[in-house]
Coordinates of C-alpha atoms in Angstrom, one line a residue:
M1 CA -7.2 -4.6 26.5
R2 CA -7.2 -5.7 22.9
M3 CA -3.5 -6.4 23.0
Q4 CA -4.1 -8.4 25.9
W5 CA -7.0 -10.5 24.3
S6 CA -4.5 -11.1 21.3
V7 CA -1.9 -12.4 23.7
A8 CA -4.5 -14.7 25.4
V9 CA -5.6 -16.1 22.0
L10 CA -2.0 -16.7 20.8
L11 CA -1.3 -18.5 24.2
V12 CA -4.5 -20.4 24.1
L13 CA -4.1 -21.7 20.8
S14 CA -0.3 -23.0 21.6
V15 CA -1.8 -24.7 24.8
C16 CA -4.4 -26.3 22.6
T17 CA -2.0 -27.7 20.2
L18 CA -0.1 -29.6 23.1
A19 CA -3.0 -32.0 23.5
W20 CA -3.3 -32.8 19.7
P21 CA -2.4 -36.4 19.4
Q22 CA -0.4 -36.4 16.1
E23 CA 0.8 -33.0 15.6
S24 CA 0.5 -31.5 12.0
E25 CA 3.1 -29.0 10.6
L26 CA 0.5 -26.1 11.5
H27 CA 0.0 -27.2 15.0
A28 CA 3.8 -27.4 15.4
E29 CA 4.0 -23.9 14.2
L30 CA 1.4 -22.7 16.5
R31 CA 3.1 -24.4 19.5
R32 CA 6.5 -22.9 18.6
E33 CA 4.9 -19.5 18.2
G34 CA 3.0 -19.6 21.7
E35 CA 6.3 -20.7 23.1
R36 CA 7.9 -17.5 21.7
A37 CA 4.9 -15.4 22.9
S38 CA 5.4 -16.9 26.1
D39 CA 9.2 -16.1 26.4
A40 CA 8.8 -12.6 25.3
C41 CA 5.7 -11.6 27.0
G42 CA 5.7 -14.0 30.1
T43 CA 7.1 -11.4 32.5
F44 CA 6.0 -7.8 32.4
S45 CA 8.9 -5.0 32.6
F46 CA 9.8 -1.9 30.4
K47 CA 12.8 -3.7 29.1
S48 CA 11.0 -6.9 27.7
L49 CA 7.9 -4.6 26.2
P50 CA 9.6 -3.8 22.7
G51 CA 10.4 -7.6 22.3
C52 CA 6.9 -8.6 23.5
A53 CA 5.3 -6.2 21.0
Y54 CA 7.7 -7.1 18.2
T55 CA 6.8 -10.9 18.6
L56 CA 2.8 -10.3 18.9
F57 CA 2.9 -7.9 15.8
T58 CA 5.3 -9.8 13.5
D59 CA 5.7 -13.5 14.4
H60 CA 4.0 -16.1 12.5
P61 CA 1.6 -17.8 11.6
L62 CA -0.5 -15.6 13.7
H63 CA 0.0 -12.2 14.7
I64 CA -1.7 -8.8 15.5
A65 CA -2.3 -6.9 12.3
A66 CA -2.3 -3.1 12.7
G67 CA -2.4 0.2 10.3
S68 CA -3.8 3.2 9.3
M69 CA -7.1 3.0 7.5
P70 CA -7.7 5.1 4.4
P71 CA -7.6 8.8 5.7
Q72 CA -10.5 10.0 7.6
N73 CA -11.4 6.4 8.8
G74 CA -9.1 5.9 11.8
F75 CA -6.7 3.4 12.8
G76 CA -7.4 -0.4 12.2
L77 CA -6.6 -3.2 14.5
G78 CA -7.1 -7.0 14.0
A79 CA -5.5 -10.2 13.1
A80 CA -3.3 -11.9 10.6
F81 CA -2.6 -15.2 9.6
V82 CA 0.3 -16.2 7.3
W83 CA 1.6 -19.7 5.8
S84 CA 4.2 -20.6 3.4
K85 CA 5.0 -23.8 1.6
N86 CA 8.1 -24.5 -0.7
T87 CA 8.1 -26.9 -3.5
R88 CA 10.8 -28.0 -6.3
N89 CA 9.8 -24.9 -8.4
W90 CA 7.6 -22.7 -6.3
R91 CA 7.4 -21.0 -3.4
M92 CA 3.8 -20.3 -2.2
S93 CA 2.4 -18.2 0.7
W94 CA -1.0 -17.2 1.8
D95 CA -2.1 -14.1 4.0
F96 CA -5.4 -13.7 5.5
D97 CA -6.2 -10.6 7.7
A98 CA -9.2 -8.6 8.9
V99 CA -9.0 -5.3 10.8
G100 CA -11.5 -2.8 12.1
A101 CA -11.7 0.9 13.2
S102 CA -13.5 2.5 16.1
S103 CA -15.0 4.5 13.0
G104 CA -16.8 1.5 12.0
A105 CA -14.5 1.3 8.8
W106 CA -13.0 -2.4 8.2
R107 CA -11.0 -4.3 5.8
A108 CA -10.8 -8.1 5.5
G109 CA -8.8 -9.9 2.6
G110 CA -6.9 -13.1 1.5
Y111 CA -3.7 -13.1 -0.5
M112 CA -1.7 -15.7 -2.3
K113 CA 1.5 -15.2 -3.6
M114 CA 3.3 -17.8 -5.8
V115 CA 6.9 -17.3 -6.7
H116 CA 8.2 -19.3 -9.5
T117 CA 11.8 -20.7 -8.3
P118 CA 13.1 -23.4 -10.8
H119 CA 15.9 -24.5 -8.4
P120 CA 15.6 -26.8 -5.7
A121 CA 16.8 -26.3 -1.9
K122 CA 15.1 -23.1 -0.4
P123 CA 16.0 -20.3 -2.9
Q124 CA 16.8 -17.0 -1.6
I125 CA 15.2 -14.2 -3.5
H126 CA 16.4 -10.8 -3.6
A127 CA 15.1 -7.6 -5.5
T128 CA 16.7 -8.2 -8.7
H129 CA 16.0 -12.0 -8.8
P130 CA 14.7 -12.7 -12.1
Y131 CA 11.7 -15.0 -10.9
T132 CA 8.1 -14.8 -12.1
V133 CA 5.7 -13.5 -9.4
F134 CA 1.9 -14.4 -9.4
N135 CA -0.6 -12.9 -6.9
L136 CA -4.1 -13.9 -6.4
Y137 CA -6.4 -12.0 -4.0
A138 CA -10.0 -11.2 -2.6
Q139 CA -10.3 -8.1 -0.5
S140 CA -13.3 -6.2 0.8
S141 CA -13.5 -3.0 2.8
S142 CA -16.2 -0.6 4.0
L143 CA -15.0 3.3 4.4
N144 CA -17.5 5.5 6.3
K145 CA -15.8 8.9 5.6
L146 CA -14.3 10.2 2.5
N147 CA -14.1 13.9 1.4
F148 CA -15.5 15.2 -1.5
F149 CA -15.1 18.6 -2.8
G150 CA -16.2 18.5 -6.3
L151 CA -14.1 17.9 -9.4
G152 CA -11.2 20.0 -11.0
N153 CA -8.3 22.0 -9.6
D154 CA -10.5 25.0 -8.9
T155 CA -12.8 23.6 -6.3
T156 CA -13.3 25.5 -2.9
L157 CA -13.5 24.3 0.8
V158 CA -17.2 25.6 0.8
G159 CA -18.0 22.4 -1.4
K160 CA -16.8 19.9 1.0
S161 CA -19.1 17.0 1.5
L162 CA -18.8 13.4 2.8
F163 CA -19.7 10.1 1.3
G164 CA -19.2 6.3 2.5
M165 CA -17.9 3.6 0.2
S166 CA -17.8 -0.2 0.2
Q167 CA -15.6 -2.0 -2.5
T168 CA -14.9 -5.8 -3.1
I169 CA -11.8 -6.6 -5.4
I170 CA -11.2 -10.3 -6.7
G171 CA -8.3 -10.6 -9.0
A172 CA -4.7 -11.6 -9.8
N173 CA -1.7 -10.1 -11.3
V174 CA 1.7 -11.4 -12.5
I175 CA 5.2 -9.8 -12.6
K176 CA 7.4 -11.4 -15.3
P177 CA 11.0 -10.4 -15.4
V178 CA 12.7 -10.4 -18.8
F179 CA 16.3 -11.3 -18.5
E180 CA 17.0 -13.7 -21.3
L181 CA 19.0 -11.0 -23.2
K182 CA 22.2 -10.3 -21.7
A183 CA 22.4 -6.9 -23.4
I184 CA 19.3 -5.6 -21.4
R185 CA 19.5 -7.7 -18.1
W186 CA 21.1 -4.6 -16.6
L187 CA 17.8 -2.7 -17.0
N188 CA 15.9 -5.1 -14.5
L189 CA 13.1 -5.2 -17.1
A190 CA 9.7 -6.8 -16.0
L191 CA 6.2 -7.2 -17.7
L192 CA 3.2 -6.6 -15.7
G193 CA -0.3 -7.8 -16.0
E194 CA -3.5 -7.8 -13.9
V195 CA -7.2 -8.5 -14.1
N196 CA -9.7 -7.6 -11.3
G197 CA -13.3 -7.6 -10.9
R198 CA -14.5 -4.4 -8.7
S199 CA -18.0 -4.2 -7.0
I200 CA -18.7 -0.7 -5.6
N201 CA -21.1 0.6 -3.4
I202 CA -21.5 4.6 -2.8
R203 CA -23.6 5.8 0.2
G204 CA -24.2 9.1 1.8
E205 CA -22.7 9.9 5.2
H206 CA -25.3 11.7 7.5
G207 CA -25.1 13.2 10.9
Q208 CA -21.7 15.0 10.6
S209 CA -21.0 18.7 10.6
V210 CA -20.2 18.3 6.8
P211 CA -23.2 17.7 4.4
S212 CA -23.7 14.3 2.9
I213 CA -22.7 14.1 -0.9
E214 CA -26.0 14.1 -2.3
T215 CA -27.3 17.2 -0.7
L216 CA -24.6 19.4 -2.6
Y217 CA -24.0 17.1 -6.0
T218 CA -25.8 15.2 -8.5
N219 CA -24.9 12.5 -11.0
A220 CA -23.9 15.3 -13.6
T221 CA -21.4 16.9 -11.0
A222 CA -20.2 13.7 -9.2
P223 CA -20.5 11.1 -12.2
G224 CA -21.4 7.6 -11.0
L225 CA -23.2 9.0 -7.8
N226 CA -26.6 7.5 -8.7
S227 CA -25.4 3.9 -9.4
Q228 CA -22.4 1.8 -9.4
P229 CA -22.1 -0.9 -11.7
G230 CA -19.6 -3.9 -11.5
F231 CA -16.4 -3.2 -13.4
V232 CA -13.9 -5.5 -14.9
Q233 CA -10.5 -4.1 -14.8
L234 CA -7.7 -5.1 -16.9
G235 CA -4.0 -3.7 -16.8
E236 CA -0.9 -4.1 -18.7
G237 CA 2.6 -2.5 -18.0
V238 CA 6.4 -2.5 -18.3
R239 CA 8.8 -1.4 -15.8
I240 CA 12.6 -1.0 -15.4
K241 CA 14.5 -0.8 -12.2
P242 CA 18.2 -0.4 -13.2
A243 CA 21.0 0.6 -10.7
I244 CA 23.6 2.9 -11.6
G245 CA 26.0 3.4 -8.8
N246 CA 24.1 4.7 -6.0
L247 CA 21.5 6.0 -8.2
Q248 CA 18.2 3.6 -8.3
L249 CA 15.7 4.1 -11.0
N250 CA 12.1 2.7 -10.9
Y251 CA 10.3 3.4 -14.2
M252 CA 7.0 2.3 -14.7
G253 CA 4.3 2.7 -17.7
K254 CA 0.9 1.1 -17.2
F255 CA -2.4 1.0 -19.3
E256 CA -5.5 0.2 -17.6
Q257 CA -9.1 -0.5 -19.1
F258 CA -12.2 -0.4 -16.9
F259 CA -15.2 -2.2 -18.3
A260 CA -18.7 -2.0 -16.9
P261 CA -20.7 -4.6 -18.8
S262 CA -24.0 -3.5 -17.6
S263 CA -23.2 0.1 -18.3
S264 CA -21.0 1.3 -21.0
Q265 CA -21.4 4.9 -20.1
N266 CA -19.1 4.4 -17.1
S267 CA -16.3 2.4 -19.2
F268 CA -12.9 4.1 -19.5
M269 CA -9.2 3.7 -20.0
R270 CA -6.4 5.3 -18.1
W271 CA -2.6 5.3 -18.9
T272 CA 0.2 6.2 -16.2
V273 CA 3.8 6.9 -16.1
D274 CA 5.6 6.9 -13.0
L275 CA 9.3 7.9 -13.1
D276 CA 10.9 7.5 -9.6
H277 CA 14.5 8.1 -8.8
S278 CA 16.4 7.5 -5.6
Y279 CA 20.0 8.2 -5.0
S280 CA 21.6 6.7 -1.9
L281 CA 23.9 9.0 0.0
Y282 CA 25.9 6.0 1.5
G283 CA 25.5 3.3 -1.1
T284 CA 23.4 1.2 1.2
S285 CA 20.0 -0.1 0.8
Q286 CA 17.1 0.4 3.4
S287 CA 15.9 -3.0 3.0
A288 CA 17.3 -6.2 1.6
T289 CA 14.0 -8.0 1.2
T290 CA 11.9 -7.2 -1.9
A291 CA 8.1 -6.5 -1.4
E292 CA 7.3 -8.4 -4.6
T293 CA 8.2 -11.8 -2.9
V294 CA 6.4 -11.7 0.3
G295 CA 2.7 -11.1 1.4
P296 CA 1.5 -7.9 3.1
D297 CA 1.5 -9.6 6.6
S298 CA 4.9 -11.1 6.0
C299 CA 8.5 -9.3 6.1
A300 CA 10.6 -12.3 5.3
P301 CA 10.3 -15.1 2.5
G302 CA 9.6 -18.5 3.3
G303 CA 8.2 -18.0 6.7
E304 CA 11.6 -16.7 8.1
K305 CA 12.1 -14.6 11.1
C306 CA 11.6 -10.9 10.5
P307 CA 14.6 -8.8 10.5
E308 CA 15.6 -7.3 14.1
I309 CA 15.1 -3.8 15.2
P310 CA 18.2 -2.2 14.4
H311 CA 20.4 -0.5 17.1
T312 CA 23.3 0.5 14.9
R313 CA 24.5 3.9 14.3
N314 CA 25.4 3.4 10.6
L315 CA 24.1 6.1 8.6
N316 CA 21.4 5.8 5.9
G317 CA 20.1 8.4 3.6
S318 CA 18.4 8.9 0.3
I319 CA 17.4 11.7 -2.2
G320 CA 14.1 11.2 -4.4
V321 CA 12.8 12.7 -7.3
R322 CA 9.6 11.5 -8.7
L323 CA 7.2 12.5 -11.8
L324 CA 3.8 10.8 -11.7
L325 CA 1.6 11.4 -15.0
S326 CA -1.8 9.8 -15.2
E327 CA -4.3 10.6 -18.1
S328 CA -7.9 9.0 -18.7
L329 CA -9.5 8.2 -21.9
T330 CA -13.4 8.1 -22.5
S331 CA -15.2 7.7 -25.7
G332 CA -18.7 9.1 -26.8
S333 CA -20.8 9.9 -23.9
S334 CA -18.9 7.7 -21.3
V335 CA -17.5 9.4 -18.3
V336 CA -14.9 8.5 -15.5
P337 CA -16.9 7.8 -12.3
F338 CA -15.7 10.1 -9.6
Y339 CA -14.6 7.1 -7.1
F340 CA -12.1 6.1 -9.7
Q341 CA -10.8 9.5 -10.1
Q342 CA -7.2 10.0 -8.5
T343 CA -6.9 12.6 -6.0
L344 CA -4.4 15.1 -4.6
G345 CA -4.1 16.6 -1.2
G346 CA -3.3 15.4 2.2
Q347 CA -3.3 11.5 1.7
D348 CA -5.0 9.7 -1.2
I349 CA -7.3 6.6 -0.8
N350 CA -4.1 4.4 -0.7
S351 CA -2.7 6.5 1.9
A352 CA 0.0 8.0 -0.4
L353 CA 1.1 11.6 0.8
T354 CA 0.5 14.1 -2.0
L355 CA 0.5 18.0 -1.5
G356 CA 0.2 17.1 2.3
S357 CA -0.7 20.7 3.6
Y358 CA -4.2 20.5 1.9
Q359 CA -7.0 18.5 3.1
D360 CA -7.2 14.6 2.3
Y361 CA -8.6 13.9 -1.2
R362 CA -8.7 17.9 -2.0
F363 CA -8.4 17.6 -5.7
R364 CA -9.9 15.2 -7.7
A365 CA -10.1 14.8 -11.6
P366 CA -9.6 12.2 -14.3
N367 CA -6.3 13.5 -15.0
L368 CA -3.2 14.2 -12.7
L369 CA 0.1 15.6 -12.9
L370 CA 2.7 15.3 -9.6
L371 CA 6.2 16.4 -9.1
Q372 CA 7.7 15.0 -5.8
E373 CA 11.3 15.7 -4.2
S374 CA 12.3 14.0 -1.1
F375 CA 15.0 13.8 1.3
E376 CA 15.4 11.1 4.1
H377 CA 18.0 10.5 6.5
S378 CA 18.5 8.3 9.5
I379 CA 18.8 10.1 13.0
W380 CA 19.4 7.1 15.6
G381 CA 18.8 3.3 15.0
P382 CA 15.1 2.9 13.4
F383 CA 14.7 6.7 13.5
G384 CA 14.8 8.9 10.5
L385 CA 14.2 12.5 9.4
K386 CA 12.2 13.2 6.3
F387 CA 11.4 16.2 4.2
M388 CA 9.1 16.5 0.9
A389 CA 8.3 19.1 -1.4
D390 CA 5.2 18.4 -3.9
Q391 CA 3.9 20.2 -6.9
G392 CA 0.8 19.2 -8.7
T393 CA -2.4 19.5 -10.3
V394 CA -5.5 17.6 -11.6
A395 CA -7.4 18.5 -14.8
L396 CA -11.0 17.6 -16.0
T397 CA -9.5 17.2 -19.7
R398 CA -6.1 15.9 -20.7
G399 CA -5.6 19.3 -22.6
D400 CA -5.5 21.1 -19.4
L401 CA -3.0 19.2 -17.8
G402 CA 0.4 21.0 -17.7
F403 CA 3.3 22.5 -15.7
S404 CA 1.8 26.0 -15.2
H405 CA -0.1 26.9 -12.0
L406 CA 1.0 24.1 -10.0
R407 CA -0.4 24.0 -6.5
H408 CA 2.7 23.2 -4.0
S409 CA 3.2 21.9 -0.6
F410 CA 6.1 21.1 2.0
A411 CA 6.3 18.4 4.5
G412 CA 8.7 17.5 7.2
G413 CA 8.7 14.9 10.1
L414 CA 9.9 11.7 11.4
T415 CA 9.8 8.2 10.2
L416 CA 10.2 4.7 12.0
R417 CA 11.6 1.8 10.2
A418 CA 11.8 -0.8 13.0
G419 CA 13.0 -4.4 11.9
G420 CA 9.4 -6.1 10.6
F421 CA 7.4 -3.4 12.0
P422 CA 4.9 -1.5 9.5
M423 CA 6.7 1.8 8.7
V424 CA 5.4 4.8 10.7
S425 CA 5.4 8.4 9.7
L426 CA 4.6 11.6 11.6
M427 CA 4.4 14.5 9.3
F428 CA 3.8 18.3 9.5
A429 CA 3.0 19.9 6.2
W430 CA 2.4 23.5 5.1
G431 CA 2.6 25.8 2.2
G432 CA -0.4 26.8 -0.3
P433 CA -3.2 28.9 1.0
E434 CA -5.3 26.6 2.8
G435 CA -3.1 26.2 5.9
H436 CA -1.1 23.4 7.4
H437 CA -1.8 19.5 8.0
N438 CA -0.7 17.0 10.6
I439 CA -0.5 13.7 9.1
F440 CA 0.1 10.3 11.2
N441 CA 0.3 7.0 9.2
M442 CA 1.2 3.6 9.8
N443 CA 1.6 1.4 6.7
T444 CA -0.9 -1.3 6.6
S445 CA 1.8 -3.8 5.3
L446 CA 4.7 -5.2 7.4
L447 CA 7.9 -3.4 6.5
G448 CA 9.0 -5.4 3.4
G449 CA 5.7 -6.9 2.6
S450 CA 3.7 -6.2 -0.5
A451 CA 1.2 -3.7 -0.9
R452 CA -2.7 -4.7 -1.1
P453 CA -4.6 -4.1 -4.3
S454 CA -5.2 -0.3 -5.0
F455 CA -8.5 1.1 -4.3
D456 CA -8.6 3.0 -7.4

């Protein structure tokens, strides 16, 4: 029913534009999209169904927005609007979207991307193109069901509780490539910067079989439970992405400061080192489009058509190894609010799979260490097979973080990377003492599109 409604909206908008006396660029785009939707979905047949769905979910400027909400909050469905404009020195794009889930969870946001292109005539920007990218965004979300088991690596399932969280993020970030020096150009070096304002509201979740957070925990055992001040979050970092033959490195170091002007007790700092290695078995890339230059609801720069669903039998495969280390720093009596502490287990709040056999958000603490190995290989067309092995731990103090007594988990399953459709994964995870876990995830961004601001 929702898909039929979305089709009707596209068609009505296109018909309305036909009667517009002086057609603007936007009305012309809407009219052409309506024509494409009519051609793709005008007659129903099983043969035409994939093409119809592809048009409705990836076309521009309007399309259906879909994707998994953060774990435990269901599947979101809504609408997205995308628009782009090229000038002599800039390519600008705008994304607006809103999705809701049957659980009552929702997310809505606006995202503006500015790519500095100091050359005329429709520049084609690739992954290593040395151009500066600015992002401005405003995003609000409401999540009704998040797990909390307490803090640290030794919590038990008996301590499971639930809470709800609303968050509004308004901010900007920049990626500034450093390519002036030929001696280091091969590093694909870039400087990173961001500034965000974050407004958080934590609430209990009642009427469930699992108790609400305030019935089991206090502000001492869940710092930040009683009140949530506004935060100003700054971040600086450096990233290198050199390619050495078939080996692609993606190394990132980042330092963040979380300031709570009305409550210095909640202020803290965090540094993160993320070392990712990917070896392509056949010397080919999974995607020719870089996520840095297109918005989350786009899959091609400049409003171009999304890539077609592949029907090729060419082999694609990669082996990945990742090390993630994150530590928090506090001063005096300050603490890290529990809702900003990163998690391992199932999927985290940004839908990243870590220690998948455990429940979502299973281990939470200010400090985190994760080792991750992965293997992905194409099966046929857009379908692939993926296997992962994780080893990780969290710690309440930085001194307790180490490589001993790591928890482990394995996961295997299917992936779907179809043209511009969001990436889909269906994984079965096992290992460790707490059983197994089935995990379905559809990325909230179109394949090739950039990620939205992090919840934590």
